[in-house]
């Protein structure tokens, strides 16, 4: 079915509550293992239906935030989601207490039950209104960012449309572009501070209502982190500081020398070569044609996948006013259809849509037959392994996207993967501090961000740019507002992706097989076990980052 034909129906609150209560009752009153399995199947199906309406409402809203109907529906969905939560929690409890749990665990494994136990730790009936407020504040941030109009180059541009200007050879123009965006953030600083302050407050209140000291522990439970805790994350961040920061600092110094500037200013950060960065050579249509060819040549599975995506029209990639910023891949459960949302801007980022986002979509597509659907769902770091590793598996086809600058692209891609790691860790460390000490003032938060800049991005010369030098850059990072503690997942995944890359340099087929093993397992195992089964080293041992860093340095050299 094509995306446009997928019908959106409003989830009516009372009938849905009744339905959930009835499903709970059926599960509870099951008097045989068969009956319990049947009851759970019904729950799974209904969950998919509800999830699909949420997905369609959200996706169509982000496609045009000015569309009044879906704007209303999105607000409505923000509202009602938390109202169903007590019902889902009761179902989860009933599942955990089922007299047939042994039979279910024998069939499905214990992971979904472990996840269910964790899920119960994230909820309390008294937090419903606070969850609604948290959703609403996140949406307000999203709208504020989407509403940004920057007057530049005699045009009215969105933040996304400003991105190409950070890469132009004319340094004055880059600076002017960066300054224009920075001014917008400075102009909206009070509102951005207010939104974040309220988010920190409401998240802290939620955590305390459930019984935690602060939001940090709850944040980990929300991310369903079964196999690692903050101590392990700290060990990982230490590894990044020890083995990656020296490399990225050196890479940035080389970049400065190459482009002929004394230090890397914010407006130099994305300008990598005096003769310009690698740019896609084709029109969006040509990019898609080559993307299709690439997936056809990569493997039989990826060929089937890309045909399905295109026939079902599951891409919306052209940028336009009113469309939300960024990119995502959101699975529409009922149709097993992963929808890809992006904002093409003429930079190499456009190709990521066909590699990174398509990596997510490929994994979702491959997991379509796994039941219960809970086991199709992997945690965020697993999801990002799917996507970030796909970026590297796509390397042999880069000539078709970048022409004779493909090698430049590959080098920049690898360097960017390394440069990202310290930034991601910085975002993560920042959030730990913020939620441990929720009474910090906005000024204290900015000051703390600056100490992290010095630790993780010592090369960045912020002088002369108020937005950066006042420690406000974090306000551009949507995850900090909308998805607390999500960010480290990208870093953990990047290390796994780099491991796949290192192996693919020696033996592409063997690396691809390992990747397929990992993708096929979907969410049937926790992150660490998936890595072990795919033959990758744990990122939670700082020393394990060294061989990957060495390999990258060697290749870049
Ligand atoms: Zn991703």
Coordinates of C-alpha atoms and ligand atoms in Angstrom, one line a residue:
X1 CA 0.0 0.0 0.0
X2 CA 1.2 3.5 -0.8
X3 CA 1.7 5.9 2.1
X4 CA -1.0 8.3 0.8
X5 CA -3.5 5.5 0.9
X6 CA -2.9 4.6 4.5
X7 CA -5.9 5.8 6.4
X8 CA -5.6 7.9 9.5
X9 CA -8.4 7.5 12.0
X10 CA -8.6 9.4 15.2
X11 CA -8.0 7.2 18.3
X12 CA -11.1 7.9 20.3
X13 CA -10.2 8.0 24.0
X14 CA -13.1 6.2 25.7
X15 CA -13.6 3.3 23.3
X16 CA -9.8 2.7 23.3
X17 CA -9.8 2.6 27.1
X18 CA -12.7 0.1 27.0
X19 CA -10.9 -2.0 24.5
X20 CA -7.7 -2.0 26.5
X21 CA -9.7 -3.0 29.7
X22 CA -11.4 -5.8 27.8
X23 CA -8.0 -7.1 26.4
X24 CA -6.6 -7.0 30.0
X25 CA -9.6 -9.0 31.1
X26 CA -9.1 -11.6 28.4
X27 CA -5.4 -12.1 29.3
X28 CA -6.2 -12.3 33.0
X29 CA -9.0 -14.8 32.6
X30 CA -7.1 -17.1 30.2
X31 CA -7.4 -20.6 31.6
X32 CA -4.9 -22.3 29.4
X33 CA -1.5 -21.5 27.8
X34 CA -3.2 -21.5 24.4
X35 CA -5.8 -19.0 25.6
X36 CA -3.1 -16.8 27.1
X37 CA -1.1 -16.9 23.8
X38 CA -4.3 -16.0 21.9
X39 CA -5.1 -13.1 24.3
X40 CA -1.6 -11.8 23.8
X41 CA -1.9 -11.9 20.1
X42 CA -5.0 -9.7 20.3
X43 CA -3.1 -7.2 22.5
X44 CA -0.2 -7.2 20.1
X45 CA -2.5 -6.5 17.1
X46 CA -4.3 -3.7 18.9
X47 CA -1.0 -2.2 19.9
X48 CA 0.0 -2.2 16.3
X49 CA -3.2 -0.5 15.3
X50 CA -2.8 2.3 17.9
X51 CA 0.9 2.7 17.1
X52 CA 0.0 3.1 13.4
X53 CA -2.4 5.9 14.0
X54 CA 0.2 7.7 16.2
X55 CA 2.7 7.2 13.5
X56 CA 0.5 8.5 10.7
X57 CA -0.6 11.5 12.8
X58 CA 3.0 12.3 13.7
X59 CA 4.4 11.8 10.2
X60 CA 1.8 13.9 8.5
X61 CA 2.2 16.6 11.0
X62 CA 5.9 16.8 10.5
X63 CA 5.4 16.9 6.7
X64 CA 3.6 20.2 7.0
X65 CA 3.5 21.7 10.5
X66 CA 1.1 24.4 9.1
X67 CA -1.6 21.8 8.2
X68 CA -4.3 22.6 10.7
X69 CA -5.9 19.2 10.7
X70 CA -2.7 17.2 11.5
X71 CA -1.4 20.0 13.8
X72 CA -4.6 19.4 15.8
X73 CA -4.2 15.7 15.7
X74 CA -0.6 15.8 16.8
X75 CA -1.5 17.9 19.8
X76 CA -4.4 15.5 20.5
X77 CA -2.0 12.5 20.3
X78 CA 0.5 14.2 22.6
X79 CA -2.4 14.6 25.1
X80 CA -4.0 11.1 24.9
X81 CA -0.8 9.0 24.7
X82 CA -0.2 9.2 28.5
X83 CA -3.9 8.6 29.2
X84 CA -3.6 5.0 27.9
X85 CA -0.4 4.4 29.8
X86 CA -2.1 3.1 32.9
X87 CA -4.0 0.6 30.8
X88 CA -0.8 -0.6 29.1
X89 CA 0.9 -0.8 32.4
X90 CA -1.9 -3.1 33.7
X91 CA -1.5 -5.3 30.7
X92 CA 2.2 -5.4 31.3
X93 CA 1.7 -6.4 34.9
X94 CA -0.8 -9.1 33.9
X95 CA 1.7 -10.5 31.5
X96 CA 4.4 -10.6 34.1
X97 CA 2.0 -12.2 36.6
X98 CA 0.5 -14.6 34.1
X99 CA 0.4 -18.3 35.4
X100 CA 1.5 -19.2 31.8
X101 CA 4.6 -17.0 31.9
X102 CA 6.9 -20.0 31.9
X103 CA 5.3 -21.3 28.7
X104 CA 5.6 -17.8 27.2
X105 CA 9.2 -17.4 28.2
X106 CA 10.0 -20.8 26.7
X107 CA 8.5 -19.7 23.4
X108 CA 9.5 -16.0 23.3
X109 CA 12.6 -15.9 25.5
X110 CA 13.0 -13.8 28.7
X111 CA 14.0 -10.5 27.2
X112 CA 10.5 -9.1 26.6
X113 CA 9.7 -9.9 30.2
X114 CA 12.9 -8.1 31.4
X115 CA 11.9 -5.2 29.3
X116 CA 8.4 -5.3 30.8
X117 CA 9.8 -5.2 34.3
X118 CA 11.8 -2.1 33.3
X119 CA 8.8 -0.5 31.7
X120 CA 6.9 -0.7 35.0
X121 CA 9.7 1.3 36.6
X122 CA 9.0 4.2 34.3
X123 CA 5.4 4.9 35.3
X124 CA 3.1 5.9 38.1
X125 CA -0.6 6.8 37.8
X126 CA 0.1 10.2 39.3
X127 CA 2.4 11.3 36.5
X128 CA -0.1 11.3 33.6
X129 CA -0.5 15.1 33.6
X130 CA 3.2 15.6 33.8
X131 CA 3.9 13.3 30.9
X132 CA 1.4 15.4 28.9
X133 CA 3.2 18.5 29.8
X134 CA 6.5 16.9 28.9
X135 CA 5.2 16.0 25.4
X136 CA 3.7 19.5 24.9
X137 CA 7.0 21.2 25.8
X138 CA 8.9 18.9 23.4
X139 CA 6.4 19.8 20.6
X140 CA 6.8 23.5 21.4
X141 CA 10.5 23.3 21.0
X142 CA 10.1 21.5 17.7
X143 CA 7.6 24.1 16.4
X144 CA 9.9 27.0 17.5
X145 CA 12.8 25.5 15.5
X146 CA 10.6 24.7 12.5
X147 CA 9.3 28.3 12.5
X148 CA 12.8 29.8 12.2
X149 CA 13.1 32.0 9.2
X150 CA 16.5 33.4 8.5
X151 CA 16.8 36.4 6.1
X152 CA 19.9 35.6 4.2
X153 CA 21.3 35.9 0.7
X154 CA 18.2 37.9 -0.3
X155 CA 16.1 34.9 0.7
X156 CA 13.9 33.7 3.6
X157 CA 15.5 30.4 4.6
X158 CA 14.8 27.7 7.2
X159 CA 17.5 26.5 9.5
X160 CA 17.9 23.4 7.2
X161 CA 18.3 25.6 4.2
X162 CA 21.1 27.5 5.9
X163 CA 23.3 24.4 6.1
X164 CA 24.8 24.6 2.6
X165 CA 26.2 28.0 3.4
X166 CA 28.4 26.6 6.2
X167 CA 30.3 24.8 3.4
X168 CA 30.9 27.6 0.9
X169 CA 34.5 28.6 0.1
X170 CA 34.0 32.3 0.8
X171 CA 34.9 32.6 4.5
X172 CA 33.0 35.9 5.0
X173 CA 29.9 34.4 3.6
X174 CA 30.2 31.3 5.8
X175 CA 30.7 33.6 8.8
X176 CA 27.7 35.8 7.8
X177 CA 25.5 32.6 7.5
X178 CA 26.6 31.3 10.8
X179 CA 26.1 34.7 12.4
X180 CA 22.6 34.9 11.0
X181 CA 21.7 31.5 12.5
X182 CA 23.4 32.3 15.8
X183 CA 21.5 35.6 16.0
X184 CA 18.2 33.7 15.6
X185 CA 19.2 31.5 18.6
X186 CA 20.3 34.4 20.7
X187 CA 17.1 36.2 19.9
X188 CA 15.1 33.2 21.0
X189 CA 17.4 32.4 24.0
X190 CA 14.9 33.3 26.7
X191 CA 12.2 31.1 25.1
X192 CA 14.7 28.2 24.6
X193 CA 15.8 28.6 28.2
X194 CA 12.2 28.6 29.5
X195 CA 11.3 25.5 27.5
X196 CA 14.3 23.6 28.8
X197 CA 13.9 24.8 32.3
X198 CA 10.3 23.6 32.4
X199 CA 11.3 20.3 30.8
X200 CA 14.0 19.7 33.5
X201 CA 11.5 20.6 36.2
X202 CA 8.7 18.3 34.9
X203 CA 11.1 15.4 34.3
X204 CA 12.5 15.8 37.8
X205 CA 9.0 15.9 39.2
X206 CA 8.1 12.7 37.3
X207 CA 11.2 10.9 38.6
X208 CA 10.5 12.0 42.2
X209 CA 6.9 11.0 42.0
X210 CA 7.9 7.5 40.9
X211 CA 10.5 7.3 43.7
X212 CA 13.9 8.2 42.2
X213 CA 16.3 10.8 43.5
X214 CA 16.5 12.5 40.1
X215 CA 15.7 11.9 36.4
X216 CA 19.0 10.1 35.5
X217 CA 18.0 6.6 36.6
X218 CA 14.5 7.0 35.1
X219 CA 16.1 8.3 31.9
X220 CA 18.1 5.0 31.6
X221 CA 15.0 2.9 32.2
X222 CA 13.1 4.8 29.6
X223 CA 15.9 4.0 27.1
X224 CA 15.4 0.3 28.2
X225 CA 19.0 -0.1 29.0
X226 CA 19.1 -3.7 30.2
X227 CA 22.8 -4.5 29.8
X228 CA 24.6 -1.3 30.9
X229 CA 24.4 1.5 33.4
X230 CA 25.9 4.9 33.9
X231 CA 29.2 3.5 35.1
X232 CA 29.7 1.6 31.9
X233 CA 28.8 4.7 29.9
X234 CA 31.4 6.7 31.9
X235 CA 34.0 4.0 31.0
X236 CA 33.0 4.5 27.3
X237 CA 33.3 8.3 27.5
X238 CA 36.7 7.9 29.1
X239 CA 37.8 5.7 26.2
X240 CA 36.6 8.5 23.8
X241 CA 38.5 11.2 25.7
X242 CA 41.6 9.0 25.8
X243 CA 41.7 7.6 22.3
X244 CA 39.4 9.7 20.1
X245 CA 39.8 13.3 21.2
X246 CA 43.6 13.4 20.4
X247 CA 42.8 12.2 16.9
X248 CA 39.9 14.6 16.2
X249 CA 42.0 17.5 17.5
X250 CA 44.7 16.5 15.1
X251 CA 42.2 16.1 12.3
X252 CA 40.8 19.6 13.0
X253 CA 44.3 21.1 13.0
X254 CA 45.0 19.5 9.7
X255 CA 41.7 20.9 8.4
X256 CA 42.7 24.4 9.6
X257 CA 46.0 24.2 7.8
X258 CA 44.3 22.8 4.6
X259 CA 41.7 25.6 4.4
X260 CA 44.3 28.2 5.5
X261 CA 42.8 29.5 8.8
X262 CA 44.7 30.0 12.1
X263 CA 42.0 28.3 14.2
X264 CA 38.7 26.5 13.6
X265 CA 35.9 29.0 14.1
X266 CA 32.3 27.7 14.2
X267 CA 32.0 28.9 10.6
X268 CA 35.0 26.9 9.5
X269 CA 34.0 23.7 11.2
X270 CA 32.1 22.3 8.3
X271 CA 34.3 23.7 5.5
X272 CA 36.7 20.8 5.0
X273 CA 38.6 21.6 1.7
X274 CA 39.7 24.7 0.0
X275 CA 38.1 23.5 -3.3
X276 CA 34.9 22.6 -1.4
X277 CA 33.4 19.6 0.2
X278 CA 32.3 16.5 -1.7
X279 CA 28.9 17.2 -3.1
X280 CA 26.3 14.9 -4.6
X281 CA 26.4 15.3 -8.3
X282 CA 22.8 14.4 -9.2
X283 CA 19.3 15.8 -8.9
X284 CA 17.2 14.2 -6.1
X285 CA 15.8 12.0 -8.8
X286 CA 19.2 10.8 -9.9
X287 CA 20.2 10.2 -6.3
X288 CA 17.3 7.9 -5.9
X289 CA 18.0 6.1 -9.1
X290 CA 21.5 5.4 -8.0
X291 CA 20.3 4.5 -4.5
X292 CA 18.0 1.8 -6.0
X293 CA 20.9 0.4 -8.1
X294 CA 23.1 0.3 -5.0
X295 CA 20.7 -1.7 -3.0
X296 CA 20.0 -4.0 -5.9
X297 CA 23.7 -4.7 -6.2
X298 CA 24.4 -5.0 -2.5
X299 CA 22.3 -8.1 -1.8
X300 CA 19.0 -9.8 -2.6
X301 CA 17.5 -8.7 0.7
X302 CA 18.4 -5.0 0.1
X303 CA 17.0 -5.2 -3.4
X304 CA 13.6 -6.4 -2.2
X305 CA 13.7 -3.8 0.5
X306 CA 14.4 -0.8 -1.8
X307 CA 11.7 -1.9 -4.3
X308 CA 9.1 -2.1 -1.5
X309 CA 10.1 1.4 -0.2
X310 CA 9.8 3.0 -3.6
X311 CA 6.6 1.2 -4.6
X312 CA 5.0 2.2 -1.3
X313 CA 6.2 5.8 -1.6
X314 CA 7.8 5.8 1.8
X315 CA 10.2 8.7 1.2
X316 CA 9.6 12.4 1.8
X317 CA 12.9 14.1 1.4
X318 CA 12.5 17.6 -0.2
X319 CA 12.7 20.5 2.1
X320 CA 10.0 23.2 2.2
X321 CA 8.8 25.9 4.6
X322 CA 6.7 24.5 7.4
X323 CA 8.2 21.0 7.2
X324 CA 9.8 19.9 10.4
X325 CA 13.6 20.0 10.6
X326 CA 15.9 17.0 10.6
X327 CA 15.4 13.4 9.4
X328 CA 14.0 10.3 10.8
X329 CA 12.7 6.8 10.0
X330 CA 9.4 5.8 11.6
X331 CA 7.9 2.4 11.2
X332 CA 4.2 2.2 10.4
X333 CA 3.5 -1.1 12.2
X334 CA 0.2 -2.2 10.5
X335 CA 1.8 -2.1 7.0
X336 CA 5.3 -3.0 8.1
X337 CA 6.3 0.2 6.4
X338 CA 9.3 2.2 7.5
X339 CA 8.7 5.9 6.5
X340 CA 11.8 8.0 5.8
X341 CA 11.6 11.7 6.4
X342 CA 14.4 14.1 5.4
X343 CA 15.3 17.6 4.2
X344 CA 17.6 17.5 1.1
X345 CA 19.9 20.4 1.0
X346 CA 22.4 19.6 -1.7
X347 CA 25.1 18.5 0.7
X348 CA 26.5 15.0 1.4
X349 CA 23.8 14.8 4.1
X350 CA 21.4 14.0 1.3
X351 CA 23.2 10.7 0.6
X352 CA 22.9 9.8 4.3
X353 CA 19.2 9.6 3.7
X354 CA 19.8 6.7 1.3
X355 CA 22.4 5.1 3.5
X356 CA 21.7 6.0 7.2
X357 CA 17.9 6.4 7.2
X358 CA 17.6 3.6 4.7
X359 CA 19.7 1.4 7.1
X360 CA 17.1 2.0 9.8
X361 CA 14.3 1.2 7.3
X362 CA 16.1 -1.9 6.1
X363 CA 16.4 -3.3 9.7
X364 CA 12.7 -2.5 10.4
X365 CA 11.7 -4.2 7.1
X366 CA 13.8 -7.3 7.9
X367 CA 12.3 -7.6 11.4
X368 CA 8.7 -7.6 10.0
X369 CA 8.0 -11.3 10.6
X370 CA 9.3 -11.4 14.2
X371 CA 6.6 -12.0 16.7
X372 CA 5.7 -10.7 19.4
X373 CA 6.3 -7.3 17.8
X374 CA 8.0 -6.3 21.1
X375 CA 10.9 -8.3 19.8
X376 CA 11.0 -6.4 16.6
X377 CA 11.7 -3.4 18.6
X378 CA 15.4 -2.8 19.4
X379 CA 16.8 -0.2 21.7
X380 CA 18.1 3.0 20.2
X381 CA 21.8 2.1 20.1
X382 CA 21.0 -1.1 18.2
X383 CA 18.9 0.9 15.7
X384 CA 21.8 3.3 15.2
X385 CA 24.2 0.4 14.5
X386 CA 21.9 -0.6 11.7
X387 CA 22.0 2.8 10.1
X388 CA 25.6 3.9 10.8
X389 CA 27.0 0.6 9.6
X390 CA 24.9 0.8 6.5
X391 CA 26.6 4.2 5.7
X392 CA 29.9 2.3 5.6
X393 CA 28.6 -0.7 3.7
X394 CA 27.5 1.8 1.0
X395 CA 31.0 3.0 0.4
X396 CA 31.7 1.0 -2.8
X397 CA 28.8 2.8 -4.5
X398 CA 29.9 6.4 -3.6
X399 CA 31.2 7.1 -7.1
X400 CA 27.6 7.0 -8.3
X401 CA 26.6 9.7 -5.8
X402 CA 29.7 11.9 -5.7
X403 CA 31.4 11.3 -9.0
X404 CA 35.2 12.0 -8.8
X405 CA 34.9 13.4 -5.3
X406 CA 33.9 10.0 -3.9
X407 CA 37.2 9.5 -2.2
X408 CA 37.0 12.8 -0.7
X409 CA 33.6 11.9 0.6
X410 CA 34.9 8.6 2.1
X411 CA 37.7 10.4 4.0
X412 CA 35.4 13.1 5.3
X413 CA 32.8 10.5 6.3
X414 CA 35.3 8.5 8.3
X415 CA 36.7 11.7 9.9
X416 CA 33.2 12.9 10.6
X417 CA 32.4 9.6 12.3
X418 CA 35.4 10.2 14.6
X419 CA 34.7 13.9 15.2
X420 CA 31.1 13.0 16.1
X421 CA 32.1 10.7 19.0
X422 CA 33.4 13.5 21.4
X423 CA 30.5 15.7 20.5
X424 CA 28.0 12.9 21.3
X425 CA 29.7 12.2 24.6
X426 CA 29.6 15.9 25.5
X427 CA 25.8 15.9 25.0
X428 CA 25.5 12.9 27.2
X429 CA 27.7 14.1 30.0
X430 CA 25.9 17.4 29.9
X431 CA 22.5 15.8 30.5
X432 CA 23.8 13.7 33.4
X433 CA 24.9 16.9 35.2
X434 CA 21.7 18.8 34.3
X435 CA 19.4 16.2 35.8
X436 CA 21.6 15.5 38.8
X437 CA 21.4 19.1 39.6
X438 CA 18.1 20.3 38.3
X439 CA 18.2 23.6 40.2
X440 CA 21.0 25.0 38.0
X441 CA 20.2 28.3 36.5
X442 CA 20.3 28.8 32.7
X443 CA 23.6 30.7 33.1
X444 CA 25.1 27.8 35.1
X445 CA 24.0 25.3 32.5
X446 CA 25.7 27.3 29.8
X447 CA 28.9 27.7 31.9
X448 CA 28.9 23.9 32.4
X449 CA 28.5 23.3 28.6
X450 CA 31.6 25.5 28.1
X451 CA 33.7 23.3 30.4
X452 CA 32.6 20.3 28.3
X453 CA 33.5 22.1 25.1
X454 CA 37.0 22.5 26.4
X455 CA 37.2 18.8 27.3
X456 CA 35.7 17.3 24.1
X457 CA 36.2 20.0 21.4
X458 CA 39.3 21.9 22.5
X459 CA 40.0 22.9 18.9
X460 CA 36.9 25.0 18.4
X461 CA 37.6 28.7 18.6
X462 CA 34.3 30.2 19.7
X463 CA 35.5 33.8 20.1
X464 CA 33.4 36.2 18.1
X465 CA 30.3 34.1 18.0
X466 CA 28.0 34.9 20.9
X467 CA 25.9 31.8 20.5
X468 CA 28.9 29.5 20.8
X469 CA 30.9 31.5 23.2
X470 CA 28.1 32.0 25.7
X471 CA 27.8 28.2 25.9
X472 CA 24.4 27.9 24.3
X473 CA 25.2 25.6 21.4
X474 CA 23.3 22.7 23.1
X475 CA 20.1 24.5 22.4
X476 CA 20.4 23.4 18.7
X477 CA 20.5 19.8 19.8
X478 CA 16.9 18.6 19.7
X479 CA 17.6 15.4 21.6
X480 CA 18.4 17.4 24.7
X481 CA 14.9 18.8 24.6
X482 CA 12.9 15.9 23.2
X483 CA 14.8 12.7 23.9
X484 CA 16.8 12.8 27.1
X485 CA 19.8 10.4 27.3
X486 CA 19.3 9.3 23.7
X487 CA 22.5 10.8 22.4
X488 CA 25.1 8.4 23.8
X489 CA 23.3 5.7 21.8
X490 CA 24.7 7.3 18.6
X491 CA 28.2 7.1 20.0
X492 CA 28.0 3.5 21.1
X493 CA 26.5 2.6 17.7
X494 CA 29.2 4.6 15.9
X495 CA 31.9 2.5 17.5
X496 CA 30.1 -0.7 16.4
X497 CA 29.7 0.7 12.9
X498 CA 33.4 1.6 12.8
X499 CA 34.2 -2.0 13.8
X500 CA 32.1 -3.2 10.8
X501 CA 33.9 -0.7 8.6
X502 CA 37.3 -1.9 9.8
X503 CA 36.4 -5.4 8.9
X504 CA 34.8 -4.5 5.6
X505 CA 38.1 -3.0 4.5
X506 CA 39.7 -6.4 4.8
X507 CA 36.8 -8.7 3.9
X508 CA 33.5 -7.0 2.8
X509 CA 31.5 -10.2 2.5
X510 CA 32.5 -11.4 6.0
X511 CA 31.6 -8.0 7.5
X512 CA 28.3 -8.0 5.6
X513 CA 27.4 -11.4 7.0
X514 CA 28.1 -10.3 10.5
X515 CA 25.9 -7.3 9.9
X516 CA 23.1 -9.4 8.5
X517 CA 23.3 -11.6 11.6
X518 CA 22.9 -8.6 13.8
X519 CA 20.0 -7.1 11.7
X520 CA 18.2 -10.4 11.6
X521 CA 18.2 -10.7 15.4
X522 CA 16.3 -7.4 15.6
X523 CA 15.3 -6.8 19.3
X524 CA 15.5 -10.5 20.3
X525 CA 18.6 -9.8 22.4
X526 CA 20.0 -6.8 24.3
X527 CA 22.7 -4.6 22.8
X528 CA 25.7 -6.2 24.3
X529 CA 24.6 -9.7 23.4
X530 CA 23.9 -8.7 19.8
X531 CA 27.4 -7.3 19.5
X532 CA 28.9 -10.5 21.0
X533 CA 26.9 -12.6 18.6
X534 CA 28.0 -10.5 15.7
X535 CA 31.6 -10.9 16.8
X536 CA 32.2 -7.3 17.9
X537 CA 34.1 -6.0 21.0
X538 CA 32.4 -4.3 23.8
X539 CA 32.5 -0.5 23.7
X540 CA 32.3 -0.3 27.5
X541 CA 35.9 -1.2 27.8
X542 CA 37.9 1.9 27.1
X543 CA 40.8 0.0 25.7
X544 CA 38.6 -1.6 23.0
X545 CA 38.4 1.8 21.3
X546 CA 42.1 1.8 20.6
X547 CA 42.3 -0.7 17.7
X548 CA 39.4 1.0 16.0
X549 CA 41.0 4.4 16.4
X550 CA 44.4 3.0 15.1
X551 CA 42.7 1.5 12.1
X552 CA 41.0 4.8 11.2
X553 CA 44.2 6.8 11.6
X554 CA 46.0 4.3 9.4
X555 CA 43.3 4.5 6.7
X556 CA 43.2 8.3 6.8
X557 CA 46.9 8.5 6.6
Ligands
LIG1 ZN1 19.6 7.2 13.0

